[in-house]
Amino acid sequence: MALTLDQLNAAAPDEALRLLDGLYEHSPWVVQRALAQRPFATLAALQWALVQSLAAATRDEQLGLIRAHPELAGKAMVANALTAESTGEQSRAGLTHCTPDEFAQLQRLNADYNARFGFPFILAVRGPRGSGLTRQQIIAAFERRLGNPVDFEREEALRNIHRIAEIRLGDKFGVEPELGHRVWDWHEALAQHSDPGFKEQGQLTVTYLTDAHQACQRELVARMRESGFDEVGIDAVGNVVGVYHSAQEAGFAAGPPQGETAPSGGSEPREAGSVGAMRLLTGSHFDTVRNGGKYDGRLGIFVPIACVERLHRAGRRLPFGIEVVGFAEEEGQRYKATFLGSGALTGHFNPAWLDQTDADGIRMQDAMRAAGLPGTLDAIAALRRDPARYLGFVEVHIEQGPVLNEMGLPLGVVTSINASVRHVGEVIGMASHAGTTPMDRRRDAACAVAELALYLEQRAAQDGDSVATMGLLQVPGGSINVVPGRCAFSLDLRAPTDGQRDALERDVLAQLSAICERRGLGHRLERTMIAAAAPSAPDWQARWERAVAALGLPVHRMPSGAGHDAMKLHEVMPQAMLFVRGENSGISHNPLESTTSHDIELCVLAFEHLLNGL
Amino acid sequence: MALTLDQLNAAAPDEALRLLDGLYEHSPWVVQRALAQRPFATLAALQWALVQSLAAATRDEQLGLIRAHPELAGKAMVANALTAESTGEQSRAGLTHCTPDEFAQLQRLNADYNARFGFPFILAVRGPRGSGLTRQQIIAAFERRLGNPVDFEREEALRNIHRIAEIRLGDKFGVEPELGHRVWDWHEALAQHSDPGFKEQGQLTVTYLTDAHQACQRELVARMRESGFDEVGIDAVGNVVGVYHSAQEAGFAAGPPQGETAPSGGSEPREAGSVGAMRLLTGSHFDTVRNGGKYDGRLGIFVPIACVERLHRAGRRLPFGIEVVGFAEEEGQRYKATFLGSGALTGHFNPAWLDQTDADGIRMQDAMRAAGLPGTLDAIAALRRDPARYLGFVEVHIEQGPVLNEMGLPLGVVTSINASVRHVGEVIGMASHAGTTPMDRRRDAACAVAELALYLEQRAAQDGDSVATMGLLQVPGGSINVVPGRCAFSLDLRAPTDGQRDALERDVLAQLSAICERRGLGHRLERTMIAAAAPSAPDWQARWERAVAALGLPVHRMPSGAGHDAMKLHEVMPQAMLFVRGENSGISHNPLESTTSHDIELCVLAFEHLLNGL
């Protein structure tokens, strides 16, 4: 018999503890302390209490819990001395069927890991989807994590322990994140399309209008059709647009379309008579960076598709239409034209882009025509949306940062997409002999840049929510025995408001000048990018907050450090974003980018809550 | 009638000032203040007083002097409004015969330079040798110096003004540095030999046993013969060795040799009967780095040759023999075998070197045989010198650093060749998104290395005479929007004693560990080189000091930050070095490396003084 929350909430303390027995390996205290927070409205609320319980524990308690875990494919497994839960997990991950080589490799890794960290390697290995790892993936993760700093790895172990508990909890309550699994599978399927040269290496790269990109378009069109969208089409810049009619519109409509709508008109209402129903605009991009992740952008397309599918299956219509756009281009990989997809909807398509050539010399307009698009400015201009007909724009996106992962929270509400500015620069000193130039006679360009790097760090931290990064740093043509005469660097400064960003930039540039002045050095600096902040519309942000709270989760408000399609829509309509936790410290633009079915499910439910509240 | 020092020393103040009229453009105060230090024992002493006078002046006085100078090929030249001195100088540099294009270019450069620095460009352009510059060279120097920091360029202008005064002083006193010119010409002639691929571009590169290297050997042999050496030969590692017999040895000798001595025996006394006379060993290397300077090493061969030539012409013999060695290899450019030439004399030739191959796969022993050398270990072992038969080793070398140039001193006495140690390393953090990773959650490898760079600076400065350099610094594969996960760097640490170097290294490595510990980062470090200090033998250092003092110059003692052949000889006999000022801030391993006939002449005189005092 599966456990219910009512049972757990009503049980006497000892009984409640027994009901959750085995959740944390040999460590009932984690559950015991969390139970003090009963009653729990949702499983997510219980999990959050468990996260808090472990986070508040002493370092020794945490280490004790970690050390209570068996090694992966270790002595305990061989000796059949695992807990029932661990046995099931390790066996389902195939670890009981290692080849002798794999087994030997795992023993070596176990020994190295233990020697380095003083505790066993812990990885949530179970589950068919959202958590399932092959033996090869387990070994790769093991090797990768061996290089992590000790304190980081301790936290990573605790995160994996929570993930293991999440799956064990599902077993106890007899619930599976079926919605999450379904959306997870959609991501897996879409990730099968990848550009030549990457696909062969198992890497995901989908750049604008390549064959793989067009295959993604076709798959999204099919997915939208299957999910019950009323209108589905590919527009003049290659966006995939699906509309699920409002109750009012559906009353006029003759039924779901039989064929694909003409590309450039896919997002337009079919009848002048249907005007009157407002729409909610949502979506994100399906193109990727080179060797990118499966969720970046795509989550924001699939989550609303899942919501529409649920509405459709339930035969429900809302008082507004839902327009989901899979933006064809956001990353600017093939052409130097970022936010091309969302920019077309706001009327910010730059006509010069059509003549831009890619690395192979193919002009954008020729690439468009080859992909069956008109490739004309007129057709693109027609994509511009009339903001008066839209309620607003919402976007779901994987966080692409470590915050939710570190906090143990599945969802976060975005307060603002940060303003940003970038520079590339160079400090110019005088190269001289490292042996013969006394310290007080040097004009060391690298030391000046070092000072600036440390200032960046300290100045951004002062704001609390600003970030400043020197991602490029190099002494060009440097030699071990030459005092650096030049040092190239970059600046990437971001803050939640334009004013805060400007103050940060002003201080950093003033500091650069002061450092160079004091050291008698020259410098040059080129601003390569500036983007305004896109603060969330307060009422829309509040809708996301209510949706998150309804799941029994605390509301965590955070800025978005990365740019998103919502930045473009922000220029014409109110917008707000919801972030989903990324695994692996939120790594993004990387094949390790990942999320779980559980988190995806919570996101779908939050989106549904927002729809129902409008 | 040429002026004499006696006249100047005896003249009334006003008269003395008049005698030196025009030395400093429209600025008699420079001379006036220097005259307070009369009487001057030498012209060099007078020049030193002038340097001190200008250095002690106020910033405004210095700028006033600089601004009193005409522009090169400027309006004043066109309007015939230059001082007599300037007219002669600019005309002899060919500036009065510029092409229209050159003239236009110089006008542009004058305008840019004035706009940037607020004073005219000053360059000592005159003289046939040691100071003569072509119009093309003048334009190149102009363009290069436009990029200098303002305070540096002000000092560089003052240095050029002193150089102009030096030449004007020579005119007044009717003296030319004939000896210096002669040795200057020898450098020019030797620099005509350069390896293929470099020669065509006007670059100087002479690596071990190439055709250009062998041409240098032949030219040095010829130079030594002409200068009156008794024995001249090329030894088994390609060193050019010349011996000028002592009075005692010369009594036994049958006269100068008619033919070249057999290569491997060139440095050996020809007769057992001549044993008994001690020798002074001196010399330096004639190989170069790629695109190197003309004086690095070679000055230490030519200066003693010039002394021997003077002895020979005067028919003088000293109570000891003089053995001058042009070392075949010091820079380690073609093979990884630095100090090969001097190492052979101390018995430190590494047998494994013979099988080492160069970039073209040519084994060293094959290169030796192709150059007519035996290429056997026996022949090389025979080169080992018996320290008991040598008084010691002295070496003259261009400073390769900025100290003497900045002080305005032609010569410096070396106290020690610094101990050194080198590391290459990497700090390992975690790459993450520059926009989405809050400042307090970063593991930025570059910021850690930045901290270390600044610590290096500060820790080495604490010692006063230690130097520490991070010459290599790079975020490998960095991106403008990624927090650096790795940062590669190098350490080059040097100090006058091994103990001081060790303490420096200890502190730097401890700091690296502490930084990484505090920031939760990993690091790896590899020590790639360590070399012991070679302190000067006190009695030999004292001889150089007396020689410098005898020229009327202050004695400036300084460590050598660079390695030299004297380091090798240090292992078996007492040694001491004399440094000669390098122009252009002492730049070395660069075609801009330069010295003047005047400085070379002073060096020859100092060497002669040392010889005469033994």
Short mmCIF file of C-alpha atoms in Angstrom, two decimals, chain B residues 195-571:
data_model
loop_
_atom_site.label_atom_id
_atom_site.label_comp_id
_atom_site.label_asym_id
_atom_site.label_seq_id
_atom_site.Cartn_x
_atom_site.Cartn_y
_atom_site.Cartn_z
CA ASP B 195 70.87 32.13 -40.20
CA PRO B 196 68.71 31.56 -43.29
CA GLY B 197 65.18 32.92 -42.96
CA PHE B 198 66.39 35.67 -40.64
CA LYS B 199 69.15 37.23 -42.71
CA GLU B 200 66.68 38.01 -45.50
CA GLN B 201 64.56 40.02 -43.04
CA GLY B 202 67.53 41.87 -41.65
CA GLN B 203 67.29 39.90 -38.41
CA LEU B 204 70.23 38.55 -36.43
CA THR B 205 70.05 34.88 -35.54
CA VAL B 206 73.15 32.75 -35.11
CA THR B 207 72.52 29.31 -33.67
CA TYR B 208 74.97 26.57 -32.91
CA LEU B 209 77.12 25.36 -35.82
CA THR B 210 74.97 26.73 -38.65
CA ASP B 211 76.73 28.21 -41.69
CA ALA B 212 76.35 31.67 -40.18
CA HIS B 213 77.80 30.37 -36.91
CA GLN B 214 80.82 28.94 -38.72
CA ALA B 215 81.23 32.23 -40.59
CA CYS B 216 81.31 33.95 -37.19
CA GLN B 217 83.98 31.50 -36.02
CA ARG B 218 86.12 32.26 -39.05
CA GLU B 219 85.68 35.98 -38.60
CA LEU B 220 86.62 35.79 -34.91
CA VAL B 221 89.68 33.71 -35.75
CA ALA B 222 90.73 36.33 -38.29
CA ARG B 223 90.02 39.17 -35.87
CA MET B 224 92.16 37.55 -33.17
CA ARG B 225 95.00 36.91 -35.63
CA GLU B 226 94.95 40.49 -36.84
CA SER B 227 94.89 41.74 -33.28
CA GLY B 228 98.11 39.92 -32.45
CA PHE B 229 97.05 36.83 -30.51
CA ASP B 230 99.80 34.24 -30.38
CA GLU B 231 97.56 31.20 -30.59
CA VAL B 232 94.18 31.13 -32.26
CA GLY B 233 91.94 28.15 -32.89
CA ILE B 234 88.53 26.59 -32.86
CA ASP B 235 88.11 23.91 -30.21
CA ALA B 236 86.14 20.66 -30.19
CA VAL B 237 82.81 22.29 -29.28
CA GLY B 238 83.31 25.19 -31.68
CA ASN B 239 84.59 27.81 -29.23
CA VAL B 240 87.01 30.29 -30.77
CA VAL B 241 90.03 30.51 -28.49
CA GLY B 242 92.81 33.04 -28.67
CA VAL B 243 95.82 33.27 -26.37
CA TYR B 244 98.09 36.28 -25.96
CA HIS B 245 101.19 35.01 -24.24
CA SER B 246 102.58 36.31 -21.03
CA ALA B 247 105.99 37.91 -21.02
CA GLN B 248 107.45 34.66 -19.68
CA GLU B 249 105.66 32.51 -22.28
CA ALA B 250 106.54 34.90 -25.07
CA GLY B 251 110.19 34.44 -24.19
CA PHE B 252 109.83 30.74 -25.00
CA ALA B 253 107.62 31.16 -28.03
CA ALA B 254 109.08 31.09 -31.53
CA GLY B 255 106.79 33.91 -32.65
CA PRO B 256 103.22 34.17 -33.78
CA PRO B 257 101.88 31.00 -35.40
CA GLN B 258 101.68 30.95 -39.18
CA GLY B 259 98.73 28.57 -39.51
CA GLU B 260 95.59 27.87 -37.57
CA THR B 261 96.11 25.58 -34.61
CA ALA B 262 94.30 22.24 -34.76
CA PRO B 263 90.68 22.78 -33.65
CA SER B 264 90.65 20.70 -30.51
CA GLY B 265 94.03 21.87 -29.31
CA GLY B 266 93.63 25.57 -29.94
CA SER B 267 93.41 26.50 -26.33
CA GLU B 268 96.26 24.39 -25.12
CA PRO B 269 99.74 25.81 -24.66
CA ARG B 270 101.88 24.56 -27.50
CA GLU B 271 104.90 23.59 -25.45
CA ALA B 272 105.17 21.84 -22.15
CA GLY B 273 108.08 24.19 -21.54
CA SER B 274 105.76 27.19 -21.50
CA VAL B 275 103.91 25.92 -18.46
CA GLY B 276 104.45 28.13 -15.50
CA ALA B 277 102.81 31.27 -16.75
CA MET B 278 99.32 31.76 -15.36
CA ARG B 279 96.50 32.99 -17.56
CA LEU B 280 93.55 35.23 -17.17
CA LEU B 281 90.48 33.65 -18.76
CA THR B 282 87.87 35.90 -20.31
CA GLY B 283 85.26 35.91 -23.05
CA SER B 284 81.60 35.46 -23.72
CA HIS B 285 79.35 33.85 -26.34
CA PHE B 286 78.80 34.72 -29.98
CA ASP B 287 75.62 32.70 -30.63
CA THR B 288 72.34 34.60 -30.40
CA VAL B 289 68.68 34.04 -29.67
CA ARG B 290 66.27 34.30 -32.60
CA ASN B 291 66.09 37.89 -33.86
CA GLY B 292 68.49 38.92 -31.13
CA GLY B 293 70.82 41.84 -30.50
CA LYS B 294 74.32 42.50 -31.78
CA TYR B 295 76.01 43.00 -28.42
CA ASP B 296 74.68 40.20 -26.23
CA GLY B 297 77.79 38.07 -25.56
CA ARG B 298 79.88 39.49 -28.37
CA LEU B 299 80.89 42.59 -26.42
CA GLY B 300 82.64 40.25 -23.96
CA ILE B 301 84.75 38.80 -26.78
CA PHE B 302 85.58 42.02 -28.61
CA VAL B 303 86.49 44.18 -25.60
CA PRO B 304 89.39 41.93 -24.51
CA ILE B 305 90.43 41.52 -28.16
CA ALA B 306 90.71 45.31 -28.33
CA CYS B 307 92.86 45.28 -25.19
CA VAL B 308 95.15 42.61 -26.62
CA GLU B 309 95.40 44.57 -29.85
CA ARG B 310 96.54 47.62 -27.87
CA LEU B 311 99.10 45.55 -25.98
CA HIS B 312 100.31 43.96 -29.19
CA ARG B 313 100.63 47.27 -31.00
CA ALA B 314 102.54 48.66 -28.05
CA GLY B 315 104.72 45.54 -28.03
CA ARG B 316 103.72 44.93 -24.45
CA ARG B 317 103.47 41.60 -22.63
CA LEU B 318 101.92 41.17 -19.20
CA PRO B 319 103.17 38.83 -16.49
CA PHE B 320 100.28 36.50 -17.33
CA GLY B 321 98.73 35.16 -20.48
CA ILE B 322 95.33 36.35 -21.70
CA GLU B 323 93.01 33.66 -23.01
CA VAL B 324 89.96 35.03 -24.79
CA VAL B 325 87.19 32.56 -25.60
CA GLY B 326 84.34 33.21 -27.96
CA PHE B 327 81.91 30.66 -26.57
CA ALA B 328 80.09 28.81 -29.33
CA GLU B 329 76.84 28.30 -27.48
CA GLU B 330 75.14 29.89 -24.51
CA GLU B 331 71.53 30.51 -25.50
CA GLY B 332 70.28 26.95 -26.01
CA GLN B 333 68.39 27.82 -29.20
CA ARG B 334 69.23 24.99 -31.60
CA TYR B 335 69.71 22.27 -29.00
CA LYS B 336 68.47 22.12 -25.43
CA ALA B 337 72.00 22.49 -24.13
CA THR B 338 72.63 25.92 -22.67
CA PHE B 339 76.14 27.00 -21.64
CA LEU B 340 77.51 24.28 -23.87
CA GLY B 341 80.58 26.36 -24.76
CA SER B 342 81.61 27.38 -21.26
CA GLY B 343 80.42 24.05 -19.84
CA ALA B 344 82.97 22.24 -21.98
CA LEU B 345 85.75 24.23 -20.26
CA THR B 346 84.53 23.23 -16.81
CA GLY B 347 84.03 19.57 -17.71
CA HIS B 348 80.25 19.79 -17.59
CA PHE B 349 79.48 18.73 -21.12
CA ASN B 350 76.55 16.31 -20.86
CA PRO B 351 77.33 13.22 -23.01
CA ALA B 352 73.62 12.80 -23.80
CA TRP B 353 73.72 16.09 -25.70
CA LEU B 354 75.68 14.52 -28.57
CA ASP B 355 72.62 12.45 -29.54
CA GLN B 356 70.13 15.26 -29.15
CA THR B 357 68.44 16.31 -32.41
CA ASP B 358 67.49 19.79 -33.54
CA ALA B 359 64.14 20.77 -35.07
CA ASP B 360 65.28 19.29 -38.39
CA GLY B 361 66.26 15.99 -36.77
CA ILE B 362 70.02 16.64 -37.03
CA ARG B 363 71.98 15.05 -34.18
CA MET B 364 74.45 17.31 -32.43
CA GLN B 365 77.40 15.04 -33.14
CA ASP B 366 76.53 15.07 -36.84
CA ALA B 367 76.26 18.84 -36.79
CA MET B 368 79.70 18.94 -35.16
CA ARG B 369 81.28 16.66 -37.76
CA ALA B 370 79.66 18.63 -40.58
CA ALA B 371 81.35 21.71 -39.09
CA GLY B 372 84.73 20.00 -39.12
CA LEU B 373 84.78 19.21 -35.39
CA PRO B 374 85.67 15.72 -34.14
CA GLY B 375 82.27 15.21 -32.49
CA THR B 376 83.69 12.80 -29.93
CA LEU B 377 83.42 12.87 -26.17
CA ASP B 378 87.18 12.38 -25.82
CA ALA B 379 87.94 15.51 -27.79
CA ILE B 380 85.40 17.47 -25.76
CA ALA B 381 86.67 16.12 -22.44
CA ALA B 382 90.14 17.34 -23.40
CA LEU B 383 88.86 20.93 -23.37
CA ARG B 384 88.50 20.90 -19.60
CA ARG B 385 90.71 23.59 -18.07
CA ASP B 386 92.93 23.10 -15.05
CA PRO B 387 91.85 25.89 -12.69
CA ALA B 388 95.28 25.89 -11.09
CA ARG B 389 96.65 27.43 -14.25
CA TYR B 390 94.21 30.34 -14.29
CA LEU B 391 94.12 33.53 -12.28
CA GLY B 392 90.37 33.69 -12.71
CA PHE B 393 87.61 34.51 -15.17
CA VAL B 394 86.26 37.94 -16.01
CA GLU B 395 83.41 38.69 -18.37
CA VAL B 396 82.16 41.91 -19.87
CA HIS B 397 78.50 41.89 -20.90
CA ILE B 398 75.81 44.33 -21.94
CA GLU B 399 73.50 44.77 -18.94
CA GLN B 400 70.32 43.46 -20.59
CA GLY B 401 68.38 45.52 -18.08
CA PRO B 402 67.33 49.14 -17.50
CA VAL B 403 69.34 50.06 -14.41
CA LEU B 404 72.44 51.72 -15.86
CA ASN B 405 70.40 53.34 -18.61
CA GLU B 406 68.04 54.90 -16.10
CA MET B 407 70.87 56.01 -13.81
CA GLY B 408 72.80 57.53 -16.68
CA LEU B 409 75.87 55.41 -15.88
CA PRO B 410 77.95 53.69 -18.56
CA LEU B 411 79.33 50.87 -16.37
CA GLY B 412 78.19 48.74 -13.42
CA VAL B 413 80.03 46.17 -11.31
CA VAL B 414 78.30 42.82 -10.84
CA THR B 415 78.08 41.52 -7.28
CA SER B 416 76.50 38.19 -8.05
CA ILE B 417 74.76 36.31 -10.80
CA ASN B 418 71.39 35.66 -9.26
CA ALA B 419 70.14 32.29 -8.16
CA SER B 420 66.94 31.42 -9.96
CA VAL B 421 64.09 28.97 -10.03
CA ARG B 422 61.23 28.54 -12.46
CA HIS B 423 57.84 26.88 -12.25
CA VAL B 424 54.94 26.41 -14.60
CA GLY B 425 51.58 25.79 -13.03
CA GLU B 426 47.85 25.88 -13.28
CA VAL B 427 45.07 26.74 -10.89
CA ILE B 428 41.98 24.61 -11.30
CA GLY B 429 38.62 26.07 -10.37
CA MET B 430 35.23 25.46 -11.95
CA ALA B 431 34.12 27.05 -15.19
CA SER B 432 30.64 28.52 -14.91
CA HIS B 433 28.32 30.99 -16.58
CA ALA B 434 29.51 34.58 -16.13
CA GLY B 435 25.96 35.88 -15.98
CA THR B 436 24.33 33.34 -13.72
CA THR B 437 27.00 32.48 -11.17
CA PRO B 438 26.78 34.84 -8.20
CA MET B 439 30.10 36.26 -6.99
CA ASP B 440 30.01 34.26 -3.77
CA ARG B 441 29.54 30.97 -5.59
CA ARG B 442 32.44 31.21 -8.01
CA ARG B 443 35.60 29.18 -8.20
CA ASP B 444 37.42 31.55 -10.48
CA ALA B 445 40.87 30.21 -11.29
CA ALA B 446 42.03 33.49 -12.86
CA CYS B 447 41.28 35.57 -9.77
CA ALA B 448 43.40 33.22 -7.70
CA VAL B 449 46.28 33.61 -10.14
CA ALA B 450 45.73 37.38 -10.11
CA GLU B 451 46.19 37.34 -6.34
CA LEU B 452 49.38 35.36 -6.74
CA ALA B 453 50.72 37.78 -9.39
CA LEU B 454 50.24 40.70 -7.02
CA TYR B 455 51.80 38.77 -4.15
CA LEU B 456 54.85 38.02 -6.32
CA GLU B 457 55.27 41.69 -7.02
CA GLN B 458 55.02 42.72 -3.42
CA ARG B 459 57.07 39.87 -1.93
CA ALA B 460 60.00 40.33 -4.33
CA ALA B 461 59.97 44.10 -3.74
CA GLN B 462 60.26 43.42 0.00
CA ASP B 463 63.74 41.95 -0.55
CA GLY B 464 64.80 44.95 -2.61
CA ASP B 465 67.06 42.90 -4.86
CA SER B 466 64.91 39.86 -5.58
CA VAL B 467 62.80 39.71 -8.73
CA ALA B 468 59.69 37.63 -9.36
CA THR B 469 57.81 37.46 -12.62
CA MET B 470 54.69 35.84 -13.97
CA GLY B 471 55.63 35.92 -17.63
CA LEU B 472 53.05 33.39 -18.80
CA LEU B 473 49.44 33.96 -17.86
CA GLN B 474 46.46 32.57 -19.68
CA VAL B 475 42.93 31.34 -19.22
CA PRO B 476 43.09 28.45 -21.69
CA GLY B 477 40.08 28.33 -24.00
CA GLY B 478 38.51 31.21 -22.10
CA SER B 479 35.31 32.95 -23.17
CA ILE B 480 34.11 36.43 -22.39
CA ASN B 481 31.03 34.99 -20.67
CA VAL B 482 32.54 32.08 -18.76
CA VAL B 483 34.04 32.28 -15.27
CA PRO B 484 37.59 30.89 -15.73
CA GLY B 485 37.78 27.26 -14.65
CA ARG B 486 41.50 27.07 -15.31
CA CYS B 487 44.34 29.53 -15.39
CA ALA B 488 47.88 28.69 -16.46
CA PHE B 489 50.84 30.71 -15.26
CA SER B 490 54.59 30.67 -14.78
CA LEU B 491 56.89 31.78 -12.00
CA ASP B 492 60.42 33.07 -12.48
CA LEU B 493 62.05 33.89 -9.15
CA ARG B 494 65.60 35.23 -8.75
CA ALA B 495 67.72 36.51 -5.89
CA PRO B 496 71.42 37.22 -5.27
CA THR B 497 71.87 34.21 -2.98
CA ASP B 498 70.49 30.71 -2.97
CA GLY B 499 69.08 31.23 0.52
CA GLN B 500 67.23 34.37 -0.46
CA ARG B 501 65.86 32.64 -3.56
CA ASP B 502 64.74 29.67 -1.46
CA ALA B 503 62.93 31.89 1.04
CA LEU B 504 61.23 33.72 -1.82
CA GLU B 505 60.15 30.45 -3.43
CA ARG B 506 58.92 29.08 -0.10
CA ASP B 507 56.78 32.15 0.54
CA VAL B 508 55.36 32.24 -2.97
CA LEU B 509 54.40 28.57 -2.93
CA ALA B 510 52.89 28.90 0.54
CA GLN B 511 50.88 31.86 -0.69
CA LEU B 512 49.65 29.90 -3.71
CA SER B 513 48.48 27.11 -1.42
CA ALA B 514 46.81 29.55 0.94
CA ILE B 515 45.01 31.35 -1.90
CA CYS B 516 43.76 28.08 -3.37
CA GLU B 517 42.74 26.78 0.05
CA ARG B 518 40.80 29.95 0.85
CA ARG B 519 39.10 29.97 -2.55
CA GLY B 520 38.43 26.23 -2.65
CA LEU B 521 40.56 25.66 -5.74
CA GLY B 522 43.07 23.07 -6.81
CA HIS B 523 46.47 23.69 -8.37
CA ARG B 524 49.43 21.92 -9.84
CA LEU B 525 52.96 23.21 -10.14
CA GLU B 526 56.07 21.92 -11.86
CA ARG B 527 59.55 23.22 -11.14
CA THR B 528 61.23 23.41 -14.52
CA MET B 529 64.60 24.95 -13.64
CA ILE B 530 66.79 25.80 -10.70
CA ALA B 531 70.21 27.45 -10.83
CA ALA B 532 72.55 28.37 -8.00
CA ALA B 533 73.79 31.91 -7.44
CA ALA B 534 77.31 32.80 -8.59
CA PRO B 535 78.55 35.55 -6.30
CA SER B 536 81.52 37.52 -7.61
CA ALA B 537 84.89 36.73 -6.06
CA PRO B 538 85.48 39.74 -3.76
CA ASP B 539 89.04 40.47 -4.96
CA TRP B 540 87.98 40.32 -8.61
CA GLN B 541 84.93 42.45 -7.99
CA ALA B 542 87.22 44.95 -6.24
CA ARG B 543 89.44 45.05 -9.35
CA TRP B 544 86.47 46.02 -11.52
CA GLU B 545 85.48 48.62 -8.94
CA ARG B 546 88.93 50.21 -9.02
CA ALA B 547 88.86 50.19 -12.82
CA VAL B 548 85.53 52.00 -12.90
CA ALA B 549 86.62 54.51 -10.26
CA ALA B 550 89.78 55.23 -12.25
CA LEU B 551 87.58 56.42 -15.13
CA GLY B 552 86.12 59.09 -12.85
CA LEU B 553 82.82 57.24 -12.61
CA PRO B 554 80.91 56.31 -9.46
CA VAL B 555 80.98 52.61 -8.65
CA HIS B 556 77.53 51.10 -8.98
CA ARG B 557 77.26 47.55 -7.67
CA MET B 558 74.41 45.41 -8.98
CA PRO B 559 73.36 41.79 -9.25
CA SER B 560 73.02 40.16 -12.63
CA GLY B 561 69.49 38.96 -13.12
CA ALA B 562 70.37 37.08 -16.29
CA GLY B 563 72.57 34.01 -16.51
CA HIS B 564 76.01 34.27 -18.13
CA ASP B 565 78.96 32.06 -19.07
CA ALA B 566 80.60 33.31 -15.87
CA MET B 567 78.07 31.14 -13.98
CA LYS B 568 79.67 28.05 -15.44
CA LEU B 569 83.27 29.18 -14.86
CA HIS B 570 82.22 30.11 -11.32
CA GLU B 571 82.03 26.40 -10.60
#
